[in-house]
PDB file of C-alpha atoms and ligand atoms in Angstrom:
ATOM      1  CA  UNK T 547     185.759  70.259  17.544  1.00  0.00           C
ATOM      2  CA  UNK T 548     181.950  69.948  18.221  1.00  0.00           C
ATOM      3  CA  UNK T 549     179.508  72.128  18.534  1.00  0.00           C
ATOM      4  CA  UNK T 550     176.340  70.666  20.536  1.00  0.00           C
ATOM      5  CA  UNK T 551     173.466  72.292  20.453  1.00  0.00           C
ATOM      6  CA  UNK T 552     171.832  71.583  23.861  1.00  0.00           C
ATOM      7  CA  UNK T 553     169.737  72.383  26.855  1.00  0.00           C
ATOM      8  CA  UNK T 554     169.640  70.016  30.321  1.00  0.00           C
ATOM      9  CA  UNK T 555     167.121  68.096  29.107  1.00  0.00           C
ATOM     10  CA  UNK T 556     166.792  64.059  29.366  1.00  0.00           C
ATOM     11  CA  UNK T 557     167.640  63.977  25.446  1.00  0.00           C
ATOM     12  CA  UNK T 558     170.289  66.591  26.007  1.00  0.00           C
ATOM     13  CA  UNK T 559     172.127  64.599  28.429  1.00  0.00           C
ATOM     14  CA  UNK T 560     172.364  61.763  26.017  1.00  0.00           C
ATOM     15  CA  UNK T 561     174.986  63.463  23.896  1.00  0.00           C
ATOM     16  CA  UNK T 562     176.866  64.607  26.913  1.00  0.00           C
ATOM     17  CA  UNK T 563     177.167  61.202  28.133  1.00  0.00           C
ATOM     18  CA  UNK T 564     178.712  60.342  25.565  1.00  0.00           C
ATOM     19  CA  UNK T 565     180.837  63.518  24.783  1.00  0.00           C
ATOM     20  CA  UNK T 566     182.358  62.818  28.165  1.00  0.00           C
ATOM     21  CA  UNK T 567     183.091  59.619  28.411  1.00  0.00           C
ATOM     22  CA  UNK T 568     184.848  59.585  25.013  1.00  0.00           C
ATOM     23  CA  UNK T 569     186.585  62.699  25.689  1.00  0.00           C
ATOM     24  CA  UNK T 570     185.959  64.521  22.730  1.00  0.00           C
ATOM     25  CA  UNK T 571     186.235  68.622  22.205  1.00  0.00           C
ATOM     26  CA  UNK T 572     182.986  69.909  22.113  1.00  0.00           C
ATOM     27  CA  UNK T 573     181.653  73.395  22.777  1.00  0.00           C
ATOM     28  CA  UNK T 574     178.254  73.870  24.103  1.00  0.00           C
ATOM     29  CA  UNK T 575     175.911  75.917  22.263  1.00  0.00           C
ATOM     30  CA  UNK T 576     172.996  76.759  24.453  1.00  0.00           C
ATOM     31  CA  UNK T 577     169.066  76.461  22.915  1.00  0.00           C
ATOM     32  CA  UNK T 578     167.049  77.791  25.632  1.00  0.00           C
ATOM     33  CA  UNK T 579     164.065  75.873  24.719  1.00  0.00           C
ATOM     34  CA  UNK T 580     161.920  77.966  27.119  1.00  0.00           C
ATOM     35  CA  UNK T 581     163.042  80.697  25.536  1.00  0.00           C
ATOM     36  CA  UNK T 582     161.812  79.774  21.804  1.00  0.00           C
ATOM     37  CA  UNK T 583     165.637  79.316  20.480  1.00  0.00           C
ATOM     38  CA  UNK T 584     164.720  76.149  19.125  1.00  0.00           C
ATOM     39  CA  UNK T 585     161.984  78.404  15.945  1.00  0.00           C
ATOM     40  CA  UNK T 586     165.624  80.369  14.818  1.00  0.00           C
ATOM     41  CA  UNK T 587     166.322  79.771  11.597  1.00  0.00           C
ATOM     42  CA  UNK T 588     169.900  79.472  12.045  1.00  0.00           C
ATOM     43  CA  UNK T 589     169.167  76.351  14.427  1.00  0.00           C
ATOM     44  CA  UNK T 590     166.067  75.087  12.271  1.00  0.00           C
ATOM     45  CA  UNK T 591     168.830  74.944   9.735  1.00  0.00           C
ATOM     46  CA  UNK T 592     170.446  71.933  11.322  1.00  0.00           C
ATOM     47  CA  UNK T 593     167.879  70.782  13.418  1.00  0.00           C
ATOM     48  CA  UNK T 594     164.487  70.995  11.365  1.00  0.00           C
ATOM     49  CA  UNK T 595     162.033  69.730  13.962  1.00  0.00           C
ATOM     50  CA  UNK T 596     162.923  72.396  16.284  1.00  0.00           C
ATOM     51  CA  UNK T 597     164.118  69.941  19.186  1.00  0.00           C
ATOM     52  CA  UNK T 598     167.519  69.868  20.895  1.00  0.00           C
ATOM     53  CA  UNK T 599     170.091  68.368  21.022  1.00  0.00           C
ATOM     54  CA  UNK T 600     171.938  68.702  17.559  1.00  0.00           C
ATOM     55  CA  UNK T 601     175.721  68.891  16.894  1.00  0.00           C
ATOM     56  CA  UNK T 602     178.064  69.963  14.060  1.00  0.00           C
ATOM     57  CA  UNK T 603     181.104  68.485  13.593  1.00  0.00           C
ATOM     58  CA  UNK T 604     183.647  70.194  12.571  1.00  0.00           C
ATOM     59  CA  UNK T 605     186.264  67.857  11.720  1.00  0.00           C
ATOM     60  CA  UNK T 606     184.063  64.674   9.551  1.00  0.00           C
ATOM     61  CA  UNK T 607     185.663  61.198   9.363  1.00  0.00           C
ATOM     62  CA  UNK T 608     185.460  61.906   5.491  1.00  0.00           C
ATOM     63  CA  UNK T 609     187.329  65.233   5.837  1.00  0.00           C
ATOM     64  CA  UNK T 610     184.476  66.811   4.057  1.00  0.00           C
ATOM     65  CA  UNK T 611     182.461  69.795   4.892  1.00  0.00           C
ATOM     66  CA  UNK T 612     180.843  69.992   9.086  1.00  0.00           C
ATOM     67  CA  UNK T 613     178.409  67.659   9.162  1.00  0.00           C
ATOM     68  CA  UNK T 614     175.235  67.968  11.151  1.00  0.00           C
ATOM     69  CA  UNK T 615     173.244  65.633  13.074  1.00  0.00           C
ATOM     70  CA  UNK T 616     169.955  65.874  14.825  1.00  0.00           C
ATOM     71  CA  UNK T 617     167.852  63.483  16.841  1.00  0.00           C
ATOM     72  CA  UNK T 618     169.768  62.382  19.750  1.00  0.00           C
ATOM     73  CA  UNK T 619     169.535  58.863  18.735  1.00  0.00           C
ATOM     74  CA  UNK T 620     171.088  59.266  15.757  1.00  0.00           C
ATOM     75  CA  UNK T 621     173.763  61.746  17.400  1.00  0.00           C
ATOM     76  CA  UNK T 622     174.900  58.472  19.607  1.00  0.00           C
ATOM     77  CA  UNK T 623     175.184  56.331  16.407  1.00  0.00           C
ATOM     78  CA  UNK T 624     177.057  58.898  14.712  1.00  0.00           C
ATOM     79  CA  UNK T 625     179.581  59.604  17.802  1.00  0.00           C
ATOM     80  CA  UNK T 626     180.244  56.233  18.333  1.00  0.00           C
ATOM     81  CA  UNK T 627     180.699  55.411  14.531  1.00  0.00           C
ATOM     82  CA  UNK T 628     183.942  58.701  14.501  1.00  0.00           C
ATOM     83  CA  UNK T 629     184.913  57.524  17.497  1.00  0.00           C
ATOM     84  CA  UNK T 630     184.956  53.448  17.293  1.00  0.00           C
ATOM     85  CA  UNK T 631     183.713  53.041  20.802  1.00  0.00           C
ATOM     86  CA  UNK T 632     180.575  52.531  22.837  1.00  0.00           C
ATOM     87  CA  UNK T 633     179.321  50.282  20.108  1.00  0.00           C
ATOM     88  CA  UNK T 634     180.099  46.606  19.552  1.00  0.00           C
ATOM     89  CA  UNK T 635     181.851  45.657  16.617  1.00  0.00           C
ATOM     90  CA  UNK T 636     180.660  42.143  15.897  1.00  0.00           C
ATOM     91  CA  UNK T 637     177.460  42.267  13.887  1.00  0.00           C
ATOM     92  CA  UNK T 638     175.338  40.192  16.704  1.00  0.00           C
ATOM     93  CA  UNK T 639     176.400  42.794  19.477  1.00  0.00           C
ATOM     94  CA  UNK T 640     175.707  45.760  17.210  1.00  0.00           C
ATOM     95  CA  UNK T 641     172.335  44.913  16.442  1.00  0.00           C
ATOM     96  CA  UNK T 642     171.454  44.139  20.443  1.00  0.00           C
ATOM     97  CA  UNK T 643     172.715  47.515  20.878  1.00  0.00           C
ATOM     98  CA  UNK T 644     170.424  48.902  18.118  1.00  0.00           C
ATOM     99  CA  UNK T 645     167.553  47.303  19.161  1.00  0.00           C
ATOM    100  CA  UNK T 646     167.734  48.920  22.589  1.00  0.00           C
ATOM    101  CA  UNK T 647     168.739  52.173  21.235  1.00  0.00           C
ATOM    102  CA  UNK T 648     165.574  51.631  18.344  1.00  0.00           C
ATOM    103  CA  UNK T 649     163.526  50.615  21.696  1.00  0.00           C
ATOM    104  CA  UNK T 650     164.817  53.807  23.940  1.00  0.00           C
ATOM    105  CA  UNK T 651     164.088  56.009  20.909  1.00  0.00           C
ATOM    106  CA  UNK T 652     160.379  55.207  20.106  1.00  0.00           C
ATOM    107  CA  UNK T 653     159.225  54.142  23.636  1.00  0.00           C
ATOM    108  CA  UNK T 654     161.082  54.790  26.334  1.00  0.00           C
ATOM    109  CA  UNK T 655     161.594  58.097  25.638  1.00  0.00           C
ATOM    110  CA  UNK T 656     158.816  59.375  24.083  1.00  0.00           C
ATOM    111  CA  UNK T 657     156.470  57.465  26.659  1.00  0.00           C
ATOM    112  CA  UNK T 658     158.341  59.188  29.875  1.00  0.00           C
ATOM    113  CA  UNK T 659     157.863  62.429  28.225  1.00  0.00           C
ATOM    114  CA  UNK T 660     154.104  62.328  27.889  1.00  0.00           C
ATOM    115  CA  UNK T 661     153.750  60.536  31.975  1.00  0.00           C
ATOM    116  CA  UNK T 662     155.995  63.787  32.691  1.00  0.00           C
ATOM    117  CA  UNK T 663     153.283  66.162  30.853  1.00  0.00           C
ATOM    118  CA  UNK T 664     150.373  65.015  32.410  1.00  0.00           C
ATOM    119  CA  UNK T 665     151.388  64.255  35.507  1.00  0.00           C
ATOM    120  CA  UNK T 666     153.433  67.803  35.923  1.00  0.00           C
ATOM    121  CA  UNK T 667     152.550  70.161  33.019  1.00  0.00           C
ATOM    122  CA  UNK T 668     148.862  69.885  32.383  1.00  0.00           C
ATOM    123  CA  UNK T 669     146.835  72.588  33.436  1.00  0.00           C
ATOM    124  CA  UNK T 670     144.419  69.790  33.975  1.00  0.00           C
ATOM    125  CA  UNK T 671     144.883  66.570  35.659  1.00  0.00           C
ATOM    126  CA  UNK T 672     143.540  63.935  33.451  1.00  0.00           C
ATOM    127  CA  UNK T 673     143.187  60.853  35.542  1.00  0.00           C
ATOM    128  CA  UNK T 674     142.814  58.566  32.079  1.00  0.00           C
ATOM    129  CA  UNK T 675     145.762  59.888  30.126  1.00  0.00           C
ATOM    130  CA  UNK T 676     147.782  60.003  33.861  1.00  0.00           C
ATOM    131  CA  UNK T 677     147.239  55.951  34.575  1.00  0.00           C
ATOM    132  CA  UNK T 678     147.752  55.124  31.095  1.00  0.00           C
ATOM    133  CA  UNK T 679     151.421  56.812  31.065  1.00  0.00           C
ATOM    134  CA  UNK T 680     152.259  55.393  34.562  1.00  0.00           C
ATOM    135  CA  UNK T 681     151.254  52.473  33.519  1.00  0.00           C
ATOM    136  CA  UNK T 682     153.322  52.221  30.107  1.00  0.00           C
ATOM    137  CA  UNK T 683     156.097  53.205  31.702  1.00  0.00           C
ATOM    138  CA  UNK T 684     156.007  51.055  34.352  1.00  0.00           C
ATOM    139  CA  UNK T 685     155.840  48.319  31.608  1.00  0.00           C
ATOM    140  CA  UNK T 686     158.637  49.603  30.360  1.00  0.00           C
ATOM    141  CA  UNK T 687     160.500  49.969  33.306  1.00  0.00           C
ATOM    142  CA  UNK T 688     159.851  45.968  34.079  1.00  0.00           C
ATOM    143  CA  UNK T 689     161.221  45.266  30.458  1.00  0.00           C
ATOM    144  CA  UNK T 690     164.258  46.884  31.350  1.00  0.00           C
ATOM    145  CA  UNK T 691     164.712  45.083  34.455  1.00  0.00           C
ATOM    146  CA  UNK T 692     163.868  41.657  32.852  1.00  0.00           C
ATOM    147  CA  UNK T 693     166.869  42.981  30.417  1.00  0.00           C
ATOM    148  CA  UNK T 694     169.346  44.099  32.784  1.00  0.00           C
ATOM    149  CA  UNK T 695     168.600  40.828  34.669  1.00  0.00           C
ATOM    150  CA  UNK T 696     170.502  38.660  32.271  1.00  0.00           C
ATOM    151  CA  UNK T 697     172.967  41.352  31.372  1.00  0.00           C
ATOM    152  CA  UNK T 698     174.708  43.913  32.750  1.00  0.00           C
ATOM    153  CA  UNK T 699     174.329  46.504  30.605  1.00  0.00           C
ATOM    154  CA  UNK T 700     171.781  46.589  27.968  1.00  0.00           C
ATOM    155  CA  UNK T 701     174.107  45.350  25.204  1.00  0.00           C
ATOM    156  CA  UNK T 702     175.957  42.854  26.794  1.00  0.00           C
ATOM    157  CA  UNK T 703     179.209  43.476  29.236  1.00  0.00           C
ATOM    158  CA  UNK T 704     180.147  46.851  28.235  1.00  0.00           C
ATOM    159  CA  UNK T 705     178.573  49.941  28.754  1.00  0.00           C
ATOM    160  CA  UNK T 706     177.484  51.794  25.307  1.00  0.00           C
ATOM    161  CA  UNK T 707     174.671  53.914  23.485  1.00  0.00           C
ATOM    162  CA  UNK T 708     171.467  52.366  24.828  1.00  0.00           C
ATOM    163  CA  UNK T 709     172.392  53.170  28.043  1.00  0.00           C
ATOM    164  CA  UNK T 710     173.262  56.608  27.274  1.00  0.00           C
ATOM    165  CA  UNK T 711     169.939  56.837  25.709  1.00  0.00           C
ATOM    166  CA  UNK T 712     168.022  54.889  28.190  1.00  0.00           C
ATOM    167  CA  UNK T 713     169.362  56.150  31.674  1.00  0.00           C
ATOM    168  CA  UNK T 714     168.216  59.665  31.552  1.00  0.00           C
ATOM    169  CA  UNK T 715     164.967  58.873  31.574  1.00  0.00           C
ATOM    170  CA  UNK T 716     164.670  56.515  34.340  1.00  0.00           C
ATOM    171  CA  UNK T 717     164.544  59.495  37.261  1.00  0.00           C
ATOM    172  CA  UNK T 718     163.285  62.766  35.255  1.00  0.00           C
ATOM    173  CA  UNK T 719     160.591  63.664  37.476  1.00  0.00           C
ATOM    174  CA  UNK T 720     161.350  63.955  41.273  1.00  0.00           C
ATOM    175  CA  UNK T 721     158.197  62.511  42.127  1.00  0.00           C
ATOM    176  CA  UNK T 722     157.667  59.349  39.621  1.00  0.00           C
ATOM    177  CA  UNK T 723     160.796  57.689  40.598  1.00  0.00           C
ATOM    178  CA  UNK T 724     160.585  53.982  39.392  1.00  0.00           C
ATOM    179  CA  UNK T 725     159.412  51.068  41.366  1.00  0.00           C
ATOM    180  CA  UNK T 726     162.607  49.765  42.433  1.00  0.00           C
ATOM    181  CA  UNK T 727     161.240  47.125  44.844  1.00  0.00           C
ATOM    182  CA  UNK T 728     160.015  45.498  41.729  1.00  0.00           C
ATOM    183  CA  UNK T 729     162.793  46.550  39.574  1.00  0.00           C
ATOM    184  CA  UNK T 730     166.576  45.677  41.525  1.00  0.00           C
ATOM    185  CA  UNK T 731     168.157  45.019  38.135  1.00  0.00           C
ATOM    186  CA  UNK T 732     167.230  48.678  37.042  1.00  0.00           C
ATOM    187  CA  UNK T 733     167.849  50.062  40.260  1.00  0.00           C
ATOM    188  CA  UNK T 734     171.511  48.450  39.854  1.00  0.00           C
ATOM    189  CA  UNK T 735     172.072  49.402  36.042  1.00  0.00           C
ATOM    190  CA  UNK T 736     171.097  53.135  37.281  1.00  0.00           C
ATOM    191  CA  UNK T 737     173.767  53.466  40.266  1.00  0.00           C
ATOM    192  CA  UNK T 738     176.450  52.027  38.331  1.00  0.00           C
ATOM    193  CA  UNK T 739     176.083  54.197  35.835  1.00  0.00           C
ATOM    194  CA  UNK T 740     175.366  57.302  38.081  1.00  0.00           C
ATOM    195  CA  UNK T 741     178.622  56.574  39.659  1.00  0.00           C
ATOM    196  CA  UNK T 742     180.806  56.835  36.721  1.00  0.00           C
ATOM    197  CA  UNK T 743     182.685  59.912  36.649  1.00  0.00           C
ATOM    198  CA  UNK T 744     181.904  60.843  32.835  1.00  0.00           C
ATOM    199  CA  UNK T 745     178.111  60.720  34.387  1.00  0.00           C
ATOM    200  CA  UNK T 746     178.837  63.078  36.809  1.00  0.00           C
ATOM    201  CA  UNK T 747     180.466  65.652  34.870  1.00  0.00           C
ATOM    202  CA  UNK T 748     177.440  65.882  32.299  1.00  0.00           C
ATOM    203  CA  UNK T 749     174.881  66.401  34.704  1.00  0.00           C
ATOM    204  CA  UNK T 750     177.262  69.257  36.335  1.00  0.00           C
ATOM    205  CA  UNK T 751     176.428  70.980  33.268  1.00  0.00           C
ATOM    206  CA  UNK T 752     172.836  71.344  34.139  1.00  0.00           C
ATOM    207  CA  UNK T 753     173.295  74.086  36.619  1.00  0.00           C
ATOM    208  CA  UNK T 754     175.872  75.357  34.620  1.00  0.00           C
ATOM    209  CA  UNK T 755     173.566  75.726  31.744  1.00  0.00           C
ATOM    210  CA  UNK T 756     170.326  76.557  32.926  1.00  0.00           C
ATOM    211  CA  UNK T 757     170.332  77.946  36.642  1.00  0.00           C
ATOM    212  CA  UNK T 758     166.933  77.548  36.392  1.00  0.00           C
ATOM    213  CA  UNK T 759     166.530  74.394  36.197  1.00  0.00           C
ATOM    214  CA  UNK T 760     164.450  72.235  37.953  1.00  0.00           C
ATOM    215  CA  UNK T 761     161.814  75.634  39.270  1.00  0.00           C
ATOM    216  CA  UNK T 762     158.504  75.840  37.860  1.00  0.00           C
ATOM    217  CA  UNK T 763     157.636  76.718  34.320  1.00  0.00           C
ATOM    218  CA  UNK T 764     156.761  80.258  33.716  1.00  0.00           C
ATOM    219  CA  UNK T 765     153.229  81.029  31.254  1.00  0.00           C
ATOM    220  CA  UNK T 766     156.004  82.221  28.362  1.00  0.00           C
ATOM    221  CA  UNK T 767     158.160  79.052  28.714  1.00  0.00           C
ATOM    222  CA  UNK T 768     154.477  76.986  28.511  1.00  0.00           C
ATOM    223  CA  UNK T 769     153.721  78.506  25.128  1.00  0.00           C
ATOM    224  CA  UNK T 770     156.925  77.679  23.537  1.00  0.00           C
ATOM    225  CA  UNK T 771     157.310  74.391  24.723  1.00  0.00           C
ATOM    226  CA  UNK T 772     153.387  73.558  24.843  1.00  0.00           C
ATOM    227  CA  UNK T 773     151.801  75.971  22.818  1.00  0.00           C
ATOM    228  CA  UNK T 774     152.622  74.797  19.138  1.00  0.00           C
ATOM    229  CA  UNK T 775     150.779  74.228  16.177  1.00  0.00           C
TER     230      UNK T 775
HETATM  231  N1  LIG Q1047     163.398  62.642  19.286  1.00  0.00           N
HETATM  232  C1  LIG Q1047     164.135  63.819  19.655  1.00  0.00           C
HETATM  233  C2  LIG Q1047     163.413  64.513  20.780  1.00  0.00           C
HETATM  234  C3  LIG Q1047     164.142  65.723  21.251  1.00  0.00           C
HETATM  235  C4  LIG Q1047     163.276  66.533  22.202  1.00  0.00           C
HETATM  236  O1  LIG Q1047     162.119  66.182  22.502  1.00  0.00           O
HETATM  237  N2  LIG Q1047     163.844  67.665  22.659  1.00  0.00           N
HETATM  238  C5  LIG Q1047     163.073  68.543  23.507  1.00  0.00           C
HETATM  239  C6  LIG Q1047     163.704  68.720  24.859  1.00  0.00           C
HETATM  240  S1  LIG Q1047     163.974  67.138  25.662  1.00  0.00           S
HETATM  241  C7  LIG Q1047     163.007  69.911  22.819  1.00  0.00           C
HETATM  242  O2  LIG Q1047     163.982  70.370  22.271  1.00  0.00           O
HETATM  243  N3  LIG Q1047     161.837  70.537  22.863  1.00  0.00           N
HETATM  244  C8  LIG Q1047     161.624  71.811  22.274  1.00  0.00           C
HETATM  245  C9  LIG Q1047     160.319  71.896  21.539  1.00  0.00           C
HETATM  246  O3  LIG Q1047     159.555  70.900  21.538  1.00  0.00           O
HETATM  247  O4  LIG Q1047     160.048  72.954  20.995  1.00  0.00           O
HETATM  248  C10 LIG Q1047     165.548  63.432  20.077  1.00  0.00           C
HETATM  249  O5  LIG Q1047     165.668  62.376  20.712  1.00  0.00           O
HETATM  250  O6  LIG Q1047     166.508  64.155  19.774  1.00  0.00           O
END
């Protein structure tokens, strides 16, 4: 059994990807991030940068004591190492799949985030940081596209972990959908893999989880998420 540590986020959804699609037990352990669970100790314990999603596994490939993983990155590497699957086993595939997991991990992600913030968060609209995030990500997007032009999924024929990674953050914000006219390939990569039924069972979860989601933030939920030093 696993226990994730999650909340309906883009990085959350990674692990439930996965956790679907492989079929594993998992239970869901909810860190309302709005809500400041991610500052308890008992979670900083596993997950010391105070971000979700984080599991424990309770039954190790070594047999040993639960391990714990956090960054979501490293979550998919560790999942698909247990499980032998969603990961290419000849060295060449494995390290295309790395590179786009690397590449999801330290810009994709990370660059969606911050268009997100200051195009929805801010208090203040800041019209430099706004077209330099649109912009980046827009780059981005057109790398992807250039990718999943020559392949069908971003390691080669088989779906895996950089598209786990990569496809929640293509449409996180209702309103900065990407350019799709420009981008078919991506457009393509996303439907097929919004389709699958794995897919569709981890984003039921978001209602499930949060009921909330999608509304407004509230002042409180600003000054946990936003408000740290
Ligand atoms: N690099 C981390 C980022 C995780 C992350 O940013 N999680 C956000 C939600 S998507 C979070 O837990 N935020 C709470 C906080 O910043 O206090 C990962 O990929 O796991």
């Amino acid at each position: 059994m696993i226990d994730l540590y999650y909340w309906p986020t883009p990085n959350g959804h990674k692990v439930t990807l996965f956790l679907e699609e492989a079929g594993l037990d998992y239970s869901i352990k909810p860190v309302n991030i709005g809500a400041g669970d991610q500052f308890k100790p008992e979670f900083l314990a596993i997950a010391p940068n105070n971000k979700m999603p984080a599991i424990v596994d309770h039954a190790p490939a070594d047999g040993g004591a639960p391990q714990s993983v956090f960054e979501s990155g490293a979550i998919l590497l560790y999942l698909a190492e247990k499980t032998g699957r969603f990961l290419p086993t000849d060295s060449r595939g494995r390290v295309t799949a790395l590179e786009w997991l690397f590449w999801q991990m330290a810009g994709l992600g990370p660059m969606s985030g911050q268009m997100g913030h200051f195009n929805v968060y801010a208090p203040e609209k800041i019209g430099y940081a706004i077209e330099r995030y649109n912009a980046e990500v827009h780059r981005l997007h057109g790398v992807l596209d250039t990718r999943l032009a020559q392949s069908e999924y971003l390691a080669g024929a088989d779906y895996g972990i950089a598209d786990m990674a990569s496809y929640p953050w293509i449409e996180v914000y209702t309103d900065l959908k990407p350019d799709y006219a420009a981008f078919p390939h991506l457009q393509r990569w996303h439907q097929a893999i919004g389709a699958r039924p794995a897919t569709q069972r981890a984003y039921a979860l978001k209602q499930q989880v949060n009921p909330d989601a999608g509304k407004p933030i509230s002042d409180a939920e600003r000054k946990h998420l936003f408000g740290q030093k």
